[in-house]
mmCIF file of C-alpha atoms and ligand atoms in Angstrom:
data_model
loop_
_atom_site.group_PDB
_atom_site.id
_atom_site.type_symbol
_atom_site.label_atom_id
_atom_site.label_comp_id
_atom_site.label_asym_id
_atom_site.label_seq_id
_atom_site.Cartn_x
_atom_site.Cartn_y
_atom_site.Cartn_z
ATOM 1 C CA MET A 1 9.551 -13.889 23.971
ATOM 2 C CA SER A 2 8.942 -17.279 25.526
ATOM 3 C CA SER A 3 11.312 -20.045 24.421
ATOM 4 C CA SER A 4 8.414 -22.310 23.428
ATOM 5 C CA LEU A 5 6.986 -19.632 21.155
ATOM 6 C CA LEU A 6 10.435 -19.062 19.683
ATOM 7 C CA SER A 7 10.911 -22.767 18.976
ATOM 8 C CA ARG A 8 7.440 -23.027 17.434
ATOM 9 C CA LEU A 9 8.161 -20.109 15.126
ATOM 10 C CA CYS A 10 11.559 -21.549 14.203
ATOM 11 C CA ALA A 11 9.866 -24.826 13.379
ATOM 12 C CA ALA A 12 7.424 -22.971 11.181
ATOM 13 C CA SER A 13 10.259 -21.468 9.165
ATOM 14 C CA PRO A 14 12.944 -24.159 8.941
ATOM 15 C CA SER A 15 14.467 -22.835 5.747
ATOM 16 C CA ARG A 16 15.194 -19.353 6.997
ATOM 17 C CA GLY A 17 18.547 -20.325 8.558
ATOM 18 C CA ALA A 18 20.516 -17.421 10.003
ATOM 19 C CA GLY A 19 17.895 -15.002 8.702
ATOM 20 C CA SER A 20 15.343 -16.521 11.107
ATOM 21 C CA VAL A 21 16.938 -15.095 14.186
ATOM 22 C CA ARG A 22 17.170 -11.628 12.679
ATOM 23 C CA TRP A 23 13.608 -11.864 11.450
ATOM 24 C CA LEU A 24 12.231 -13.101 14.775
ATOM 25 C CA HIS A 25 14.127 -10.406 16.593
ATOM 26 C CA ARG A 26 12.618 -7.800 14.270
ATOM 27 C CA VAL A 27 9.080 -9.113 14.695
ATOM 28 C CA TYR A 28 9.209 -9.176 18.463
ATOM 29 C CA CYS A 29 11.377 -6.164 19.145
ATOM 30 C CA SER A 30 9.893 -3.900 16.495
ATOM 31 C CA ALA A 31 8.321 -0.710 17.784
ATOM 32 C CA ALA A 32 5.335 -1.565 15.626
ATOM 33 C CA TYR A 33 4.727 -4.849 17.445
ATOM 34 C CA GLN A 34 1.789 -4.440 19.761
ATOM 35 C CA PRO A 35 0.278 -6.616 22.485
ATOM 36 C CA CYS A 36 -2.908 -6.864 20.430
ATOM 37 C CA VAL A 37 -1.400 -9.527 18.215
ATOM 38 C CA GLN A 38 -0.574 -11.643 21.256
ATOM 39 C CA LYS A 39 -4.267 -11.666 22.025
ATOM 40 C CA LYS A 40 -4.774 -13.215 18.584
ATOM 41 C CA LEU A 41 -7.648 -10.898 17.853
ATOM 42 C CA LEU A 42 -10.123 -12.487 15.537
ATOM 43 C CA PHE A 43 -11.802 -10.092 13.228
ATOM 44 C CA THR A 44 -15.226 -10.661 11.891
ATOM 45 C CA ARG A 45 -15.717 -9.528 8.346
ATOM 46 C CA ARG A 46 -18.085 -6.633 8.252
ATOM 47 C CA ARG A 47 -20.789 -6.342 5.635
ATOM 48 C CA SER A 48 -19.093 -8.278 2.889
ATOM 49 C CA ASP A 49 -15.929 -10.114 2.053
ATOM 50 C CA PRO A 50 -13.702 -7.498 0.450
ATOM 51 C CA LEU A 51 -12.342 -10.063 -1.918
ATOM 52 C CA ARG A 52 -15.437 -11.350 -3.601
ATOM 53 C CA LEU A 53 -14.030 -11.131 -7.058
ATOM 54 C CA SER A 54 -17.029 -11.568 -9.246
ATOM 55 C CA GLY A 55 -16.205 -13.026 -12.594
ATOM 56 C CA LEU A 56 -12.477 -12.661 -12.133
ATOM 57 C CA CYS A 57 -10.725 -14.542 -14.887
ATOM 58 C CA LYS A 58 -8.203 -16.954 -13.429
ATOM 59 C CA GLN A 59 -5.953 -17.192 -16.471
ATOM 60 C CA LEU A 60 -2.406 -16.086 -15.998
ATOM 61 C CA CYS A 61 -0.663 -13.787 -18.401
ATOM 62 C CA PRO A 62 2.983 -14.573 -19.286
ATOM 63 C CA VAL A 63 4.483 -12.533 -16.420
ATOM 64 C CA GLY A 64 2.326 -14.158 -13.747
ATOM 65 C CA MET A 65 -0.131 -11.316 -13.428
ATOM 66 C CA MET A 66 -3.764 -12.103 -12.901
ATOM 67 C CA HIS A 67 -5.392 -11.496 -16.250
ATOM 68 C CA THR A 68 -7.960 -8.901 -15.333
ATOM 69 C CA THR A 69 -9.899 -6.073 -16.897
ATOM 70 C CA SER A 70 -7.426 -3.699 -15.311
ATOM 71 C CA HIS A 71 -6.772 -0.292 -16.825
ATOM 72 C CA THR A 72 -4.184 0.841 -14.300
ATOM 73 C CA VAL A 73 -1.714 -2.040 -14.439
ATOM 74 C CA ASP A 74 1.247 -1.667 -16.794
ATOM 75 C CA PRO A 75 2.489 -5.095 -18.013
ATOM 76 C CA LEU A 76 6.031 -3.723 -18.382
ATOM 77 C CA GLU A 77 6.036 -2.758 -14.703
ATOM 78 C CA MET A 78 4.794 -6.233 -13.841
ATOM 79 C CA LYS A 79 7.694 -7.751 -15.749
ATOM 80 C CA LYS A 80 10.135 -5.729 -13.630
ATOM 81 C CA PHE A 81 8.487 -6.675 -10.352
ATOM 82 C CA GLN A 82 8.245 -10.321 -11.411
ATOM 83 C CA ALA A 83 12.045 -10.536 -11.476
ATOM 84 C CA TRP A 84 12.250 -9.443 -7.817
ATOM 85 C CA SER A 85 9.172 -11.238 -6.509
ATOM 86 C CA SER A 86 11.128 -13.493 -4.161
ATOM 87 C CA LYS A 87 13.311 -10.683 -2.804
ATOM 88 C CA TRP A 88 10.845 -8.725 -0.683
ATOM 89 C CA TRP A 89 12.120 -9.894 2.676
ATOM 90 C CA ASP A 90 15.824 -9.551 2.006
ATOM 91 C CA GLU A 91 16.397 -6.511 4.161
ATOM 92 C CA GLU A 92 19.724 -5.769 2.516
ATOM 93 C CA GLY A 93 18.456 -6.392 -1.020
ATOM 94 C CA VAL A 94 16.587 -4.372 -3.642
ATOM 95 C CA TYR A 95 13.788 -3.539 -1.255
ATOM 96 C CA SER A 96 15.944 -2.357 1.646
ATOM 97 C CA PRO A 97 14.782 1.297 1.224
ATOM 98 C CA LEU A 98 11.176 0.103 1.663
ATOM 99 C CA HIS A 99 12.057 -1.804 4.842
ATOM 100 C CA ALA A 100 13.755 1.333 6.155
ATOM 101 C CA MET A 101 10.771 3.463 5.137
ATOM 102 C CA ASN A 102 8.604 1.542 7.622
ATOM 103 C CA GLU A 103 10.373 3.438 10.406
ATOM 104 C CA ILE A 104 8.577 6.629 9.347
ATOM 105 C CA ARG A 105 5.574 5.535 7.271
ATOM 106 C CA VAL A 106 4.101 3.116 9.822
ATOM 107 C CA PRO A 107 3.887 5.769 12.585
ATOM 108 C CA PHE A 108 2.637 8.292 9.986
ATOM 109 C CA ILE A 109 -0.269 6.018 8.988
ATOM 110 C CA ARG A 110 -0.941 4.990 12.589
ATOM 111 C CA ASP A 111 -1.118 8.589 13.811
ATOM 112 C CA ILE A 112 -3.430 9.683 10.978
ATOM 113 C CA LEU A 113 -5.834 6.831 11.664
ATOM 114 C CA MET A 114 -5.658 7.295 15.433
ATOM 115 C CA SER A 115 -6.646 10.929 14.971
ATOM 116 C CA LYS A 116 -9.898 9.751 13.364
ATOM 117 C CA ASP A 117 -12.934 8.703 15.244
ATOM 118 C CA TYR A 118 -12.257 4.997 15.652
ATOM 119 C CA SER A 119 -12.486 3.209 18.984
ATOM 120 C CA HIS A 120 -8.926 2.367 19.918
ATOM 121 C CA ASP A 121 -7.991 -0.468 22.263
ATOM 122 C CA VAL A 122 -5.152 0.342 24.595
ATOM 123 C CA GLY A 123 -2.022 -1.174 23.059
ATOM 124 C CA CYS A 124 -3.872 -1.989 19.851
ATOM 125 C CA PRO A 125 -4.273 1.383 18.168
ATOM 126 C CA LEU A 126 -5.724 0.317 14.828
ATOM 127 C CA ALA A 127 -8.212 -2.282 16.063
ATOM 128 C CA GLY A 128 -11.449 -1.995 14.106
ATOM 129 C CA VAL A 129 -9.868 -0.184 11.147
ATOM 130 C CA THR A 130 -10.433 -1.813 7.748
ATOM 131 C CA LEU A 131 -7.402 -1.000 5.612
ATOM 132 C CA LEU A 132 -6.584 -1.743 1.987
ATOM 133 C CA ASP A 133 -2.869 -1.908 1.148
ATOM 134 C CA VAL A 134 -2.941 -1.560 -2.632
ATOM 135 C CA GLY A 135 0.215 -2.704 -4.407
ATOM 136 C CA CYS A 136 1.263 -4.517 -1.238
ATOM 137 C CA GLY A 137 4.111 -6.406 -2.918
ATOM 138 C CA GLY A 138 5.510 -8.933 -0.454
ATOM 139 C CA GLY A 139 3.683 -7.410 2.526
ATOM 140 C CA ILE A 140 6.473 -5.243 3.967
ATOM 141 C CA LEU A 141 3.949 -2.597 5.014
ATOM 142 C CA SER A 142 0.879 -4.825 5.483
ATOM 143 C CA GLU A 143 2.528 -6.810 8.288
ATOM 144 C CA PRO A 144 3.307 -3.975 10.729
ATOM 145 C CA LEU A 145 -0.131 -2.461 10.065
ATOM 146 C CA GLY A 146 -1.724 -5.826 10.887
ATOM 147 C CA ARG A 147 0.358 -5.968 14.081
ATOM 148 C CA LEU A 148 -1.067 -2.585 15.056
ATOM 149 C CA GLY A 149 -4.515 -4.198 14.953
ATOM 150 C CA ALA A 150 -5.817 -3.105 11.534
ATOM 151 C CA THR A 151 -7.783 -5.596 9.488
ATOM 152 C CA VAL A 152 -5.608 -5.469 6.392
ATOM 153 C CA THR A 153 -6.473 -6.497 2.855
ATOM 154 C CA GLY A 154 -3.326 -6.547 0.733
ATOM 155 C CA ILE A 155 -3.741 -6.657 -3.036
ATOM 156 C CA ASP A 156 -1.154 -6.800 -5.786
ATOM 157 C CA PRO A 157 -1.592 -7.669 -9.478
ATOM 158 C CA LEU A 158 1.440 -9.947 -9.426
ATOM 159 C CA GLU A 159 0.710 -13.461 -8.209
ATOM 160 C CA ASP A 160 4.281 -14.212 -7.161
ATOM 161 C CA ASN A 161 4.355 -11.123 -4.941
ATOM 162 C CA ILE A 162 1.255 -12.394 -3.186
ATOM 163 C CA LYS A 163 2.778 -15.860 -2.805
ATOM 164 C CA THR A 164 5.807 -14.291 -1.119
ATOM 165 C CA ALA A 165 3.532 -12.204 1.106
ATOM 166 C CA GLU A 166 1.455 -15.261 2.085
ATOM 167 C CA LEU A 167 4.543 -17.315 2.855
ATOM 168 C CA HIS A 168 6.055 -14.624 5.041
ATOM 169 C CA LYS A 169 2.775 -14.034 6.852
ATOM 170 C CA SER A 170 2.629 -17.737 7.673
ATOM 171 C CA TYR A 171 5.831 -17.423 9.745
ATOM 172 C CA ASP A 172 3.941 -15.281 12.251
ATOM 173 C CA PRO A 173 0.747 -17.075 13.332
ATOM 174 C CA THR A 174 -0.552 -13.932 15.023
ATOM 175 C CA LEU A 175 -1.090 -12.379 11.589
ATOM 176 C CA GLU A 176 -3.327 -15.155 10.313
ATOM 177 C CA HIS A 177 -6.553 -13.320 11.060
ATOM 178 C CA MET A 178 -5.243 -9.802 10.653
ATOM 179 C CA ILE A 179 -4.225 -9.852 6.985
ATOM 180 C CA GLN A 180 -5.673 -11.356 3.850
ATOM 181 C CA TYR A 181 -3.901 -11.132 0.517
ATOM 182 C CA ARG A 182 -5.222 -11.410 -2.999
ATOM 183 C CA SER A 183 -3.644 -11.146 -6.407
ATOM 184 C CA CYS A 184 -5.785 -8.601 -8.258
ATOM 185 C CA SER A 185 -6.052 -4.959 -9.197
ATOM 186 C CA LEU A 186 -8.299 -2.242 -7.776
ATOM 187 C CA GLU A 187 -10.604 -2.598 -10.761
ATOM 188 C CA ASP A 188 -11.293 -6.206 -9.820
ATOM 189 C CA ILE A 189 -12.616 -5.416 -6.357
ATOM 190 C CA VAL A 190 -14.147 -1.990 -6.701
ATOM 191 C CA ASP A 191 -17.672 -2.953 -7.745
ATOM 192 C CA GLU A 192 -18.135 -5.462 -4.933
ATOM 193 C CA ASN A 193 -16.587 -3.408 -2.159
ATOM 194 C CA LYS A 194 -17.872 0.119 -2.490
ATOM 195 C CA GLN A 195 -17.375 2.158 0.695
ATOM 196 C CA TYR A 196 -15.898 -0.811 2.564
ATOM 197 C CA PHE A 197 -12.544 0.522 3.778
ATOM 198 C CA ASP A 198 -11.696 3.089 6.441
ATOM 199 C CA ALA A 199 -8.314 3.638 4.824
ATOM 200 C CA VAL A 200 -6.548 2.912 1.561
ATOM 201 C CA VAL A 201 -2.742 2.990 1.519
ATOM 202 C CA ALA A 202 -0.761 3.118 -1.728
ATOM 203 C CA SER A 203 2.880 3.361 -0.748
ATOM 204 C CA GLU A 204 5.389 3.677 -3.601
ATOM 205 C CA VAL A 205 2.789 2.420 -6.068
ATOM 206 C CA ILE A 206 1.255 5.316 -8.012
ATOM 207 C CA GLU A 207 4.531 5.988 -9.851
ATOM 208 C CA HIS A 208 4.083 2.540 -11.430
ATOM 209 C CA VAL A 209 0.443 2.752 -12.539
ATOM 210 C CA VAL A 210 -0.868 3.631 -15.998
ATOM 211 C CA ASP A 211 -3.944 5.785 -15.384
ATOM 212 C CA LYS A 212 -3.383 7.685 -12.144
ATOM 213 C CA GLU A 213 -6.766 9.423 -12.160
ATOM 214 C CA LEU A 214 -8.647 6.145 -12.537
ATOM 215 C CA PHE A 215 -6.512 4.678 -9.743
ATOM 216 C CA ILE A 216 -7.508 7.592 -7.465
ATOM 217 C CA GLN A 217 -11.173 7.245 -8.458
ATOM 218 C CA ASN A 218 -11.137 3.525 -7.666
ATOM 219 C CA CYS A 219 -9.664 4.263 -4.228
ATOM 220 C CA PHE A 220 -12.460 6.800 -3.740
ATOM 221 C CA HIS A 221 -15.156 4.206 -4.436
ATOM 222 C CA LEU A 222 -13.575 1.726 -2.038
ATOM 223 C CA LEU A 223 -13.361 4.230 0.817
ATOM 224 C CA LYS A 224 -16.110 4.992 3.274
ATOM 225 C CA PRO A 225 -17.137 8.667 3.340
ATOM 226 C CA GLY A 226 -14.595 10.387 5.571
ATOM 227 C CA GLY A 227 -12.069 7.599 4.904
ATOM 228 C CA SER A 228 -8.358 8.266 4.411
ATOM 229 C CA LEU A 229 -6.230 7.779 1.317
ATOM 230 C CA ILE A 230 -2.527 7.755 2.140
ATOM 231 C CA ILE A 231 0.015 7.815 -0.670
ATOM 232 C CA THR A 232 3.790 7.937 -0.697
ATOM 233 C CA THR A 233 5.557 8.530 -3.993
ATOM 234 C CA ILE A 234 8.285 10.403 -5.898
ATOM 235 C CA ASN A 235 8.055 13.951 -7.237
ATOM 236 C CA LYS A 236 8.703 14.702 -10.896
ATOM 237 C CA THR A 237 11.608 17.153 -10.624
ATOM 238 C CA LYS A 238 15.148 17.446 -11.959
ATOM 239 C CA LEU A 239 16.365 16.624 -8.461
ATOM 240 C CA SER A 240 14.313 13.425 -8.290
ATOM 241 C CA TYR A 241 15.773 12.424 -11.665
ATOM 242 C CA ALA A 242 19.313 13.156 -10.479
ATOM 243 C CA LEU A 243 18.992 11.427 -7.100
ATOM 244 C CA GLY A 244 16.274 8.843 -7.713
ATOM 245 C CA ILE A 245 17.495 7.572 -11.054
ATOM 246 C CA VAL A 246 21.074 8.694 -11.775
ATOM 247 C CA VAL A 247 22.477 8.315 -8.237
ATOM 248 C CA ALA A 248 20.230 5.598 -6.751
ATOM 249 C CA GLU A 249 20.042 3.368 -9.834
ATOM 250 C CA LYS A 250 23.049 4.129 -12.035
ATOM 251 C CA ILE A 251 25.792 5.237 -9.609
ATOM 252 C CA MET A 252 25.112 3.682 -6.196
ATOM 253 C CA GLY A 253 23.013 0.728 -7.363
ATOM 254 C CA LEU A 254 20.682 1.132 -4.374
ATOM 255 C CA VAL A 255 17.881 -0.242 -6.536
ATOM 256 C CA PRO A 256 18.291 -2.047 -9.883
ATOM 257 C CA GLU A 257 18.543 0.032 -13.019
ATOM 258 C CA GLY A 258 15.139 0.517 -14.631
ATOM 259 C CA THR A 259 13.206 0.319 -11.345
ATOM 260 C CA HIS A 260 11.721 3.741 -11.996
ATOM 261 C CA ASP A 261 10.518 5.565 -15.066
ATOM 262 C CA TRP A 262 10.829 9.315 -14.451
ATOM 263 C CA GLU A 263 8.032 10.024 -16.911
ATOM 264 C CA LYS A 264 5.607 8.267 -14.563
ATOM 265 C CA PHE A 265 6.559 10.292 -11.487
ATOM 266 C CA ILE A 266 3.975 12.813 -10.292
ATOM 267 C CA SER A 267 4.325 16.193 -8.592
ATOM 268 C CA PRO A 268 2.389 16.886 -5.380
ATOM 269 C CA GLU A 269 0.633 19.750 -7.173
ATOM 270 C CA GLU A 270 -0.641 17.423 -9.904
ATOM 271 C CA LEU A 271 -1.605 14.740 -7.388
ATOM 272 C CA GLU A 272 -3.463 17.318 -5.270
ATOM 273 C CA ARG A 273 -5.271 18.543 -8.379
ATOM 274 C CA ILE A 274 -6.403 14.996 -9.239
ATOM 275 C CA LEU A 275 -7.429 14.306 -5.651
ATOM 276 C CA GLU A 276 -9.398 17.499 -5.229
ATOM 277 C CA SER A 277 -11.184 17.175 -8.553
ATOM 278 C CA ASN A 278 -12.254 13.676 -7.546
ATOM 279 C CA GLY A 279 -13.893 14.451 -4.232
ATOM 280 C CA TYR A 280 -11.019 14.406 -1.730
ATOM 281 C CA VAL A 281 -9.748 17.066 0.620
ATOM 282 C CA VAL A 282 -5.967 17.046 1.036
ATOM 283 C CA GLU A 283 -5.083 17.241 4.723
ATOM 284 C CA THR A 284 -1.347 16.583 4.878
ATOM 285 C CA LEU A 285 1.642 16.861 2.556
ATOM 286 C CA ARG A 286 5.136 16.082 3.820
ATOM 287 C CA GLY A 287 8.554 15.671 2.222
ATOM 288 C CA MET A 288 10.623 12.557 2.823
ATOM 289 C CA LEU A 289 14.380 12.135 2.519
ATOM 290 C CA TYR A 290 16.396 8.921 2.208
ATOM 291 C CA ASN A 291 19.985 8.924 3.429
ATOM 292 C CA PRO A 292 21.730 6.099 1.558
ATOM 293 C CA LEU A 293 24.725 6.191 3.912
ATOM 294 C CA SER A 294 22.717 5.567 7.074
ATOM 295 C CA GLY A 295 19.982 3.678 5.184
ATOM 296 C CA SER A 296 17.332 5.705 6.958
ATOM 297 C CA TRP A 297 14.447 8.020 6.104
ATOM 298 C CA SER A 298 13.426 11.276 7.714
ATOM 299 C CA TRP A 299 10.609 13.790 7.330
ATOM 300 C CA ILE A 300 11.533 17.116 5.776
ATOM 301 C CA GLU A 301 9.576 20.145 4.592
ATOM 302 C CA ASP A 302 10.914 19.948 1.063
ATOM 303 C CA THR A 303 8.824 17.736 -1.209
ATOM 304 C CA SER A 304 11.063 17.903 -4.276
ATOM 305 C CA ILE A 305 12.163 14.255 -4.097
ATOM 306 C CA ASN A 306 9.920 11.918 -2.081
ATOM 307 C CA TYR A 307 6.698 12.851 -0.345
ATOM 308 C CA ALA A 308 3.661 11.526 1.504
ATOM 309 C CA ILE A 309 0.140 12.826 1.091
ATOM 310 C CA HIS A 310 -3.015 12.213 3.113
ATOM 311 C CA ALA A 311 -6.400 12.988 1.587
ATOM 312 C CA VAL A 312 -9.864 12.436 3.007
ATOM 313 C CA LYS A 313 -12.914 11.365 1.029
ATOM 314 C CA THR A 314 -15.526 14.080 1.297
ATOM 315 C CA VAL A 315 -18.641 13.135 3.198
ATOM 316 C CA ALA A 316 -21.092 15.344 1.309
ATOM 317 C CA GLN A 317 -21.320 13.657 -2.060
ATOM 318 C CA LYS A 318 -24.500 15.364 -3.148
ATOM 319 C CA GLN A 319 -23.136 18.902 -3.323
ATOM 320 C CA SER A 320 -22.149 18.757 -6.985
ATOM 321 C CA THR A 321 -25.718 18.546 -8.277
ATOM 322 C CA ASP A 322 -26.352 21.881 -6.578
ATOM 323 C CA ILE A 323 -23.603 23.518 -8.594
ATOM 324 C CA GLY A 324 -24.667 22.043 -11.876
ATOM 325 C CA PHE A 325 -22.269 19.256 -12.820
ATOM 326 C CA GLU A 326 -22.036 15.576 -12.262
ATOM 327 C CA ARG A 327 -18.956 14.163 -10.632
ATOM 328 C CA GLU A 328 -17.504 10.819 -11.655
ATOM 329 C CA TRP A 329 -18.625 8.949 -8.533
ATOM 330 C CA GLU A 330 -22.205 10.084 -8.993
ATOM 331 C CA LYS A 331 -22.612 8.807 -12.524
ATOM 332 C CA PRO A 332 -24.768 5.737 -13.037
ATOM 333 C CA LYS A 333 -22.729 2.582 -12.654
ATOM 334 C CA ALA A 334 -22.879 1.752 -16.366
ATOM 335 C CA ALA A 335 -21.335 5.093 -17.247
ATOM 336 C CA GLN A 336 -18.330 4.710 -14.992
ATOM 337 C CA ALA A 337 -15.048 4.431 -16.825
ATOM 338 C CA PHE A 338 -14.064 1.068 -15.373
ATOM 339 C CA ALA A 339 -17.512 -0.559 -15.558
HETATM 340 C C1 SAM B 1 7.681 -0.365 -5.170
HETATM 341 S S1 SAM B 1 6.540 -1.638 -4.856
HETATM 342 C C2 SAM B 1 5.817 -1.137 -3.326
HETATM 343 C C3 SAM B 1 5.333 -2.305 -2.488
HETATM 344 C C4 SAM B 1 4.696 -1.952 -1.149
HETATM 345 N N1 SAM B 1 3.638 -0.981 -1.302
HETATM 346 C C5 SAM B 1 5.726 -1.460 -0.175
HETATM 347 O O1 SAM B 1 5.900 -0.240 -0.089
HETATM 348 O O2 SAM B 1 6.384 -2.268 0.463
HETATM 349 C C6 SAM B 1 5.226 -1.340 -6.017
HETATM 350 C C7 SAM B 1 4.161 -2.420 -6.036
HETATM 351 O O3 SAM B 1 3.033 -1.930 -6.749
HETATM 352 C C8 SAM B 1 2.497 -2.977 -7.516
HETATM 353 N N2 SAM B 1 1.761 -2.344 -8.618
HETATM 354 C C9 SAM B 1 2.226 -1.853 -9.774
HETATM 355 N N3 SAM B 1 1.224 -1.344 -10.521
HETATM 356 C C10 SAM B 1 0.096 -1.508 -9.802
HETATM 357 C C11 SAM B 1 -1.274 -1.194 -10.024
HETATM 358 N N4 SAM B 1 -1.673 -0.586 -11.130
HETATM 359 N N5 SAM B 1 -2.174 -1.510 -9.077
HETATM 360 C C12 SAM B 1 -1.771 -2.100 -7.928
HETATM 361 N N6 SAM B 1 -0.484 -2.427 -7.659
HETATM 362 C C13 SAM B 1 0.438 -2.138 -8.578
HETATM 363 C C14 SAM B 1 3.697 -3.787 -7.963
HETATM 364 O O4 SAM B 1 3.356 -5.114 -8.339
HETATM 365 C C15 SAM B 1 4.571 -3.722 -6.722
HETATM 366 O O5 SAM B 1 4.336 -4.789 -5.860
#
């Protein structure tokens, strides 16, 4: 990295202190960092601005959530995340497992999207891909995806998460045109952005939402036909209770107590059932394992604790009329559950 660039970035983040050096090192030495961001690629918004939030009420509810017509956002979950909204970029703090997860989830997402029919620039593998990072939090995953060249829209219902994400993005000027953040829920953008995104990523989010089926349906509407939905989450097993809640929260304190509610976890079988009954084809299911001693994640066959799933929106949406029933996405707009 040139010394002038380093000094400019340091000047842009004067309050980071010792953390600056570590952060800068991570940005520029990260495997995810690609030459494309040096070229300061400007993206032109295709078709429509994904964040035209028609009629979005700007009032704030007591926990700093945008007050929306959302049916998937649980105010109790928002209260939990509010307490940690400034902690996203503390790599040794409550979100350290998510930072470590980037080592496997970023290449996973990149490889899925590169296997699709997009035109890839050399050194900029996700150029031209429109990607929605739903439940983006402080932008831990949005940033490396933007550095890979994707045009990222990060949304989160919690305003303070988005403020943290915006602030951190501002430390790296190359991300200015690659990522845009907005505090809102899926319900707020779905009507205005039907079939806009090539990919929707919901990493460690669905275990916090209220109505999982509606969440999946909203993702469906936002995806282009043939687009990819990529989810990482936690299985609902005795083992995930023992390790994810008893060990991780109560014994080792890896994440604060109360972070997860086991009742809201979902098995891959149930998630596959919801996906397939809502017009997706499941292409990949993989188990993930966190080693708290090394602080690292690895892929495993077993899906009984954490897992990742990749589903593709079916292209042929008209088939259902031939077999005599109407699927949710084919109903008239007024009849849709979130209308
Ligand atoms: C565990 S964090 C994951 C953050 C980010 N995806 C990552 O992996 O770095 C869960 C995030 O989901 C957000 N969230 C919770 N319920 C949501 C909902 N119904 N719709 C969208 N985001 C939601 C929370 O505000 C929080 O930022």
